[in-house]
Amino acid sequence: MNIYQSALSIPKIGVIMDQIDSIKVFLAAIDEGSLAGAARRLNRSPTAVSRALNALESHVGADLLYRTTRSLRLSETGEHYAAACRRILADLEEAEMVAGGERSAPRGTVTISAPPFLGEEVLRPIIDEFLKEFPTVSVQFLMLDRFVNLVEEGVDLALRIGELSDSSNVATKVGTAVRRVVTASPDYLQRNPRIHEPKDLEKHQIIAFSHFGLNAWTFSPGQTGKIPKTISFTPRIIVNSIRAAVGSAVAGLGLTRLYSYHVARQVSAGQLKIVLVDAEAPPLPVHLIAPHGRMAVPKVRAFVDFAAPRLRASLAKLEKDARSLDI
């Protein structure tokens, strides 16, 4: 019997319902990071939370969490079990919503992930509007600088930049032209060799952002070639924050590569200049993606229908504003 099967293996309905309740406690403990947090979230006593977890571990026959009074961490078995449990609860919710009919009013919590900057600047205002329009829906908004596994992490929707590789997800395109630009401060550019082509970057200091290439950047092949140009470098500084990369570039530490909307304000203010416009890599699309089957759930469908046109308008404006910076 695998982890997924063991999560709901008891035939008696009453016991199954108790087990589902224990699974919800287990996932709440993981999401909140502590038993006390799970107790507050579920409006239960810490003793009741601990009792539910003990019962679940007894059923599974393995330790799922290593816990203290202040913190907890998943065991290896717990990691696999948590992923299976999220799939089970998602399947149950989907079945209930579909059984309720397509006209069921959207309700419940939609879990959405997005890159931090795009999430804060573009998606959050749309979520605020959505919540005013749909008072029976809540949102858990995760702004993460990584790709999430939608099924294993219990995420209903993700705003994702770039070409899609996982065909098992359902995608709604909301943008088509996110640019990756190289920028530096006017002072830095004045003090250092001129930049005419990507190869010139080998003479420069680089501020590397972890998601845009730590030791190499790839550029368009240009009008005369067919093979993209990859330029290798040893960065002067590596950061994992967009604001840190922008700040170091404005301070004159070197060149950095980010999305055009990351640096639009600084370029408009004259603090940064875009270089190598003609060598930029092809622009990237933006999609809202959902696990297969989740679009049938009214709360997910309602959010996509509400957010998609607003995202398209916002992203189109960002692209128009970014193009106006190429001077």
Short mmCIF file of C-alpha atoms in Angstrom, two decimals:
data_model
loop_
_atom_site.label_atom_id
_atom_site.label_comp_id
_atom_site.label_asym_id
_atom_site.label_seq_id
_atom_site.Cartn_x
_atom_site.Cartn_y
_atom_site.Cartn_z
CA MET A 1 0.00 0.00 0.00
CA ASN A 2 1.47 3.39 -0.96
CA ILE A 3 1.24 6.66 0.94
CA TYR A 4 -1.66 7.94 -1.16
CA GLN A 5 -3.70 4.79 -0.61
CA SER A 6 -2.97 4.67 3.12
CA ALA A 7 -4.30 8.21 3.61
CA LEU A 8 -7.89 6.99 3.24
CA SER A 9 -7.83 3.26 3.77
CA ILE A 10 -10.46 2.72 6.50
CA PRO A 11 -13.86 1.60 5.18
CA LYS A 12 -16.08 3.02 7.95
CA ILE A 13 -17.44 6.43 6.97
CA GLY A 14 -17.26 7.90 10.48
CA VAL A 15 -13.64 6.89 10.88
CA ILE A 16 -12.79 8.23 7.43
CA MET A 17 -14.28 11.60 8.38
CA ASP A 18 -12.16 11.64 11.55
CA GLN A 19 -9.12 10.82 9.46
CA ILE A 20 -9.87 13.63 7.01
CA ASP A 21 -10.14 15.98 9.97
CA SER A 22 -6.76 14.78 11.24
CA ILE A 23 -5.28 15.34 7.79
CA LYS A 24 -6.54 18.92 7.83
CA VAL A 25 -4.88 19.41 11.23
CA PHE A 26 -1.65 17.91 9.87
CA LEU A 27 -1.59 20.26 6.86
CA ALA A 28 -2.48 23.27 9.01
CA ALA A 29 0.46 22.47 11.29
CA ILE A 30 2.78 22.34 8.28
CA ASP A 31 1.45 25.58 6.80
CA GLU A 32 1.59 27.46 10.09
CA GLY A 33 4.96 26.02 11.12
CA SER A 34 3.92 25.06 14.65
CA LEU A 35 1.25 23.24 16.63
CA ALA A 36 0.29 26.49 18.33
CA GLY A 37 -0.20 28.14 14.94
CA ALA A 38 -2.37 25.25 13.77
CA ALA A 39 -4.44 25.52 16.95
CA ARG A 40 -5.04 29.25 16.36
CA ARG A 41 -5.88 28.73 12.69
CA LEU A 42 -8.36 25.94 13.42
CA ASN A 43 -9.70 27.52 16.63
CA ARG A 44 -8.81 24.44 18.67
CA SER A 45 -6.76 23.78 21.76
CA PRO A 46 -3.11 22.73 21.36
CA THR A 47 -4.04 19.49 23.11
CA ALA A 48 -6.69 18.70 20.49
CA VAL A 49 -4.22 19.42 17.69
CA SER A 50 -1.58 17.17 19.25
CA ARG A 51 -4.15 14.42 19.77
CA ALA A 52 -5.23 14.54 16.12
CA LEU A 53 -1.61 14.32 14.93
CA ASN A 54 -0.89 11.41 17.23
CA ALA A 55 -3.93 9.57 15.89
CA LEU A 56 -2.84 10.19 12.31
CA GLU A 57 0.71 8.95 12.96
CA SER A 58 -0.70 5.89 14.71
CA HIS A 59 -2.82 5.13 11.65
CA VAL A 60 0.05 5.65 9.22
CA GLY A 61 2.46 3.74 11.43
CA ALA A 62 5.28 6.27 11.09
CA ASP A 63 6.44 9.62 12.44
CA LEU A 64 5.20 12.40 10.17
CA LEU A 65 6.50 15.39 12.12
CA TYR A 66 9.42 16.01 14.43
CA ARG A 67 8.00 18.59 16.79
CA THR A 68 8.81 20.68 19.82
CA THR A 69 6.70 23.25 21.64
CA ARG A 70 7.99 25.99 19.33
CA SER A 71 8.73 24.40 15.96
CA LEU A 72 8.29 21.36 13.79
CA ARG A 73 9.73 19.78 10.67
CA LEU A 74 8.53 17.05 8.35
CA SER A 75 10.05 13.60 8.34
CA GLU A 76 10.83 12.07 4.96
CA THR A 77 7.65 10.01 5.24
CA GLY A 78 5.78 13.15 6.27
CA GLU A 79 6.88 14.98 3.12
CA HIS A 80 5.44 12.27 0.86
CA TYR A 81 2.33 11.90 3.00
CA ALA A 82 1.67 15.66 2.98
CA ALA A 83 1.80 15.74 -0.82
CA ALA A 84 -0.65 12.84 -1.01
CA CYS A 85 -2.96 14.50 1.50
CA ARG A 86 -3.06 17.74 -0.44
CA ARG A 87 -4.05 15.81 -3.55
CA ILE A 88 -6.77 13.99 -1.62
CA LEU A 89 -8.30 17.15 -0.18
CA ALA A 90 -8.13 18.88 -3.57
CA ASP A 91 -9.90 15.90 -5.18
CA LEU A 92 -12.57 15.89 -2.47
CA GLU A 93 -13.19 19.61 -2.82
CA GLU A 94 -13.36 19.34 -6.58
CA ALA A 95 -15.85 16.47 -6.35
CA GLU A 96 -18.05 18.44 -3.95
CA MET A 97 -18.00 21.53 -6.14
CA VAL A 98 -18.76 19.62 -9.33
CA ALA A 99 -21.55 17.71 -7.59
CA GLY A 100 -23.02 21.05 -6.54
CA GLY A 101 -23.44 22.00 -10.18
CA GLU A 102 -21.78 24.58 -12.39
CA ARG A 103 -24.01 27.30 -10.97
CA SER A 104 -22.75 26.82 -7.42
CA ALA A 105 -21.69 30.12 -5.87
CA PRO A 106 -17.90 30.36 -5.55
CA ARG A 107 -16.82 29.82 -1.96
CA GLY A 108 -13.84 28.66 0.05
CA THR A 109 -10.14 29.53 -0.15
CA VAL A 110 -8.19 29.93 -3.39
CA THR A 111 -4.44 29.42 -2.98
CA ILE A 112 -2.44 31.47 -5.49
CA SER A 113 1.30 31.83 -6.00
CA ALA A 114 3.21 34.50 -7.92
CA PRO A 115 6.72 35.95 -8.18
CA PRO A 116 7.11 38.54 -5.37
CA PHE A 117 7.52 41.71 -7.43
CA LEU A 118 4.81 40.90 -9.99
CA GLY A 119 2.60 39.64 -7.20
CA GLU A 120 2.91 42.80 -5.14
CA GLU A 121 2.70 45.31 -7.97
CA VAL A 122 0.19 43.68 -10.34
CA LEU A 123 -1.67 40.71 -8.92
CA ARG A 124 -2.36 41.91 -5.37
CA PRO A 125 -4.58 44.83 -6.44
CA ILE A 126 -6.55 42.43 -8.65
CA ILE A 127 -6.97 40.03 -5.72
CA ASP A 128 -8.27 42.91 -3.60
CA GLU A 129 -10.89 43.71 -6.26
CA PHE A 130 -11.83 40.04 -6.54
CA LEU A 131 -12.39 39.69 -2.79
CA LYS A 132 -14.73 42.69 -2.82
CA GLU A 133 -16.68 41.14 -5.69
CA PHE A 134 -16.86 37.63 -4.16
CA PRO A 135 -17.43 37.90 -0.38
CA THR A 136 -17.71 34.12 0.10
CA VAL A 137 -14.21 33.47 -1.26
CA SER A 138 -10.93 33.87 0.61
CA VAL A 139 -7.41 33.92 -0.84
CA GLN A 140 -4.12 32.53 0.39
CA PHE A 141 -1.50 34.49 -1.56
CA LEU A 142 2.01 33.03 -1.72
CA MET A 143 4.67 35.30 -3.23
CA LEU A 144 7.60 33.00 -3.91
CA ASP A 145 10.73 33.37 -6.02
CA ARG A 146 10.55 29.77 -7.22
CA PHE A 147 8.30 27.49 -9.20
CA VAL A 148 5.86 25.68 -6.94
CA ASN A 149 4.59 22.16 -7.48
CA LEU A 150 0.91 22.99 -7.68
CA VAL A 151 -0.42 19.58 -6.71
CA GLU A 152 2.07 18.67 -4.00
CA GLU A 153 1.93 22.13 -2.38
CA GLY A 154 -1.84 22.49 -2.61
CA VAL A 155 -1.80 25.54 -4.91
CA ASP A 156 -4.85 26.24 -7.08
CA LEU A 157 -3.30 28.82 -9.40
CA ALA A 158 0.14 30.18 -10.19
CA LEU A 159 1.15 33.27 -12.14
CA ARG A 160 4.18 32.11 -14.10
CA ILE A 161 6.61 33.88 -16.45
CA GLY A 162 8.27 31.85 -19.21
CA GLU A 163 7.58 29.01 -21.59
CA LEU A 164 5.59 26.16 -20.04
CA SER A 165 7.01 22.66 -19.88
CA ASP A 166 4.39 20.80 -17.81
CA SER A 167 1.54 19.86 -20.15
CA SER A 168 -0.50 18.41 -17.27
CA ASN A 169 -1.47 21.93 -16.14
CA VAL A 170 -4.18 24.09 -17.68
CA ALA A 171 -2.80 27.45 -18.80
CA THR A 172 -4.46 30.80 -19.51
CA LYS A 173 -2.16 33.25 -21.30
CA VAL A 174 -2.29 36.73 -19.81
CA GLY A 175 0.87 38.32 -21.25
CA THR A 176 3.16 37.86 -24.22
CA ALA A 177 6.13 40.20 -23.97
CA VAL A 178 8.02 40.26 -20.68
CA ARG A 179 11.53 41.54 -21.48
CA ARG A 180 14.84 40.66 -19.83
CA VAL A 181 16.99 43.79 -19.81
CA VAL A 182 20.56 44.62 -18.80
CA THR A 183 20.99 47.87 -16.89
CA ALA A 184 23.63 49.88 -15.07
CA SER A 185 23.91 53.34 -13.56
CA PRO A 186 24.98 56.22 -15.82
CA ASP A 187 27.97 56.76 -13.54
CA TYR A 188 29.11 53.15 -13.92
CA LEU A 189 28.72 53.26 -17.70
CA GLN A 190 30.73 56.48 -17.90
CA ARG A 191 33.60 55.03 -15.84
CA ASN A 192 33.87 51.75 -17.76
CA PRO A 193 34.41 50.53 -21.35
CA ARG A 194 31.57 51.13 -23.84
CA ILE A 195 29.08 48.29 -24.38
CA HIS A 196 28.21 47.64 -28.02
CA GLU A 197 27.59 43.87 -28.02
CA PRO A 198 27.13 41.09 -25.45
CA LYS A 199 30.80 40.07 -25.66
CA ASP A 200 31.73 43.47 -24.19
CA LEU A 201 30.23 42.33 -20.87
CA GLU A 202 33.33 40.22 -20.28
CA LYS A 203 35.14 43.45 -19.37
CA HIS A 204 32.55 44.47 -16.79
CA GLN A 205 31.43 43.82 -13.23
CA ILE A 206 28.23 41.81 -12.96
CA ILE A 207 25.53 41.84 -10.29
CA ALA A 208 24.01 38.37 -10.65
CA PHE A 209 20.44 37.67 -9.54
CA SER A 210 19.91 34.03 -8.69
CA HIS A 211 17.03 33.47 -11.14
CA PHE A 212 18.57 35.24 -14.13
CA GLY A 213 21.90 33.42 -14.41
CA LEU A 214 24.66 33.20 -11.84
CA ASN A 215 27.59 32.84 -14.23
CA ALA A 216 26.22 33.29 -17.76
CA TRP A 217 23.60 35.26 -19.71
CA THR A 218 22.15 34.27 -23.09
CA PHE A 219 21.26 36.83 -25.75
CA SER A 220 19.53 36.89 -29.11
CA PRO A 221 21.72 35.74 -32.03
CA GLY A 222 21.00 39.00 -33.85
CA GLN A 223 20.14 39.56 -37.50
CA THR A 224 23.18 37.76 -38.90
CA GLY A 225 23.15 34.57 -36.82
CA LYS A 226 20.92 31.69 -35.75
CA ILE A 227 22.61 30.56 -32.54
CA PRO A 228 21.93 32.47 -29.30
CA LYS A 229 25.00 34.06 -27.75
CA THR A 230 25.94 32.97 -24.24
CA ILE A 231 28.33 35.18 -22.29
CA SER A 232 30.06 33.70 -19.25
CA PHE A 233 31.25 35.80 -16.32
CA THR A 234 32.41 35.71 -12.71
CA PRO A 235 29.97 37.93 -10.79
CA ARG A 236 31.18 40.65 -8.47
CA ILE A 237 28.12 40.10 -6.29
CA ILE A 238 25.31 37.50 -6.21
CA VAL A 239 21.94 38.38 -4.68
CA ASN A 240 18.61 36.58 -4.34
CA SER A 241 16.51 39.73 -4.08
CA ILE A 242 15.31 41.94 -6.92
CA ARG A 243 15.49 45.04 -4.76
CA ALA A 244 19.07 44.20 -3.79
CA ALA A 245 20.09 43.76 -7.44
CA VAL A 246 18.44 47.08 -8.38
CA GLY A 247 19.97 48.85 -5.39
CA SER A 248 23.51 47.64 -6.15
CA ALA A 249 23.14 48.65 -9.80
CA VAL A 250 21.93 52.12 -8.86
CA ALA A 251 24.92 52.37 -6.48
CA GLY A 252 27.26 51.79 -9.43
CA LEU A 253 28.48 48.27 -8.55
CA GLY A 254 27.97 46.93 -12.07
CA LEU A 255 25.45 45.62 -14.58
CA THR A 256 22.46 43.50 -13.66
CA ARG A 257 19.83 41.64 -15.66
CA LEU A 258 16.19 41.74 -14.60
CA TYR A 259 12.73 42.07 -16.11
CA SER A 260 11.99 45.47 -17.57
CA TYR A 261 9.25 46.22 -15.05
CA HIS A 262 11.70 45.60 -12.18
CA VAL A 263 13.76 48.63 -13.22
CA ALA A 264 11.17 50.84 -14.96
CA ARG A 265 11.01 53.40 -12.15
CA GLN A 266 14.79 53.70 -11.86
CA VAL A 267 15.27 53.97 -15.64
CA SER A 268 12.54 56.61 -15.88
CA ALA A 269 14.23 58.56 -13.06
CA GLY A 270 17.62 58.40 -14.79
CA GLN A 271 19.18 56.20 -12.09
CA LEU A 272 19.69 53.30 -14.50
CA LYS A 273 20.16 52.93 -18.25
CA ILE A 274 19.24 49.94 -20.41
CA VAL A 275 22.01 48.58 -22.63
CA LEU A 276 22.11 45.93 -25.36
CA VAL A 277 18.48 46.51 -26.39
CA ASP A 278 19.11 45.03 -29.83
CA ALA A 279 20.56 41.86 -28.30
CA GLU A 280 17.76 41.12 -25.84
CA ALA A 281 16.56 37.52 -25.65
CA PRO A 282 13.06 36.89 -27.05
CA PRO A 283 10.32 38.16 -24.72
CA LEU A 284 8.58 35.69 -22.46
CA PRO A 285 4.88 34.87 -22.09
CA VAL A 286 2.96 35.03 -18.81
CA HIS A 287 0.31 32.46 -17.84
CA LEU A 288 -2.09 31.68 -15.05
CA ILE A 289 -1.77 27.92 -14.60
CA ALA A 290 -3.89 25.45 -12.66
CA PRO A 291 -3.63 21.70 -12.04
CA HIS A 292 -5.74 19.59 -14.35
CA GLY A 293 -9.34 19.52 -13.10
CA ARG A 294 -9.13 22.57 -10.82
CA MET A 295 -10.69 24.87 -13.39
CA ALA A 296 -13.97 23.03 -12.83
CA VAL A 297 -14.07 24.32 -9.24
CA PRO A 298 -16.25 27.47 -9.14
CA LYS A 299 -13.92 29.54 -6.93
CA VAL A 300 -10.95 28.84 -9.25
CA ARG A 301 -12.94 29.43 -12.42
CA ALA A 302 -14.34 32.66 -10.98
CA PHE A 303 -10.88 33.98 -10.15
CA VAL A 304 -9.46 33.17 -13.58
CA ASP A 305 -12.43 34.77 -15.35
CA PHE A 306 -12.08 37.85 -13.14
CA ALA A 307 -8.29 38.19 -13.13
CA ALA A 308 -7.29 37.23 -16.69
CA PRO A 309 -8.55 40.36 -18.52
CA ARG A 310 -7.21 42.63 -15.77
CA LEU A 311 -3.82 40.92 -15.89
CA ARG A 312 -3.71 41.28 -19.67
CA ALA A 313 -4.41 45.02 -19.38
CA SER A 314 -1.85 45.55 -16.61
CA LEU A 315 0.88 43.54 -18.32
CA ALA A 316 0.24 45.27 -21.64
CA LYS A 317 0.66 48.63 -19.93
CA LEU A 318 3.90 47.47 -18.28
CA GLU A 319 5.24 46.44 -21.68
CA LYS A 320 4.21 49.74 -23.27
CA ASP A 321 5.84 51.70 -20.45
CA ALA A 322 8.99 49.57 -20.71
CA ARG A 323 9.30 50.20 -24.46
CA SER A 324 9.10 53.93 -23.84
CA LEU A 325 12.31 53.65 -21.83
CA ASP A 326 14.40 52.60 -24.85
CA ILE A 327 15.97 55.93 -25.67
#
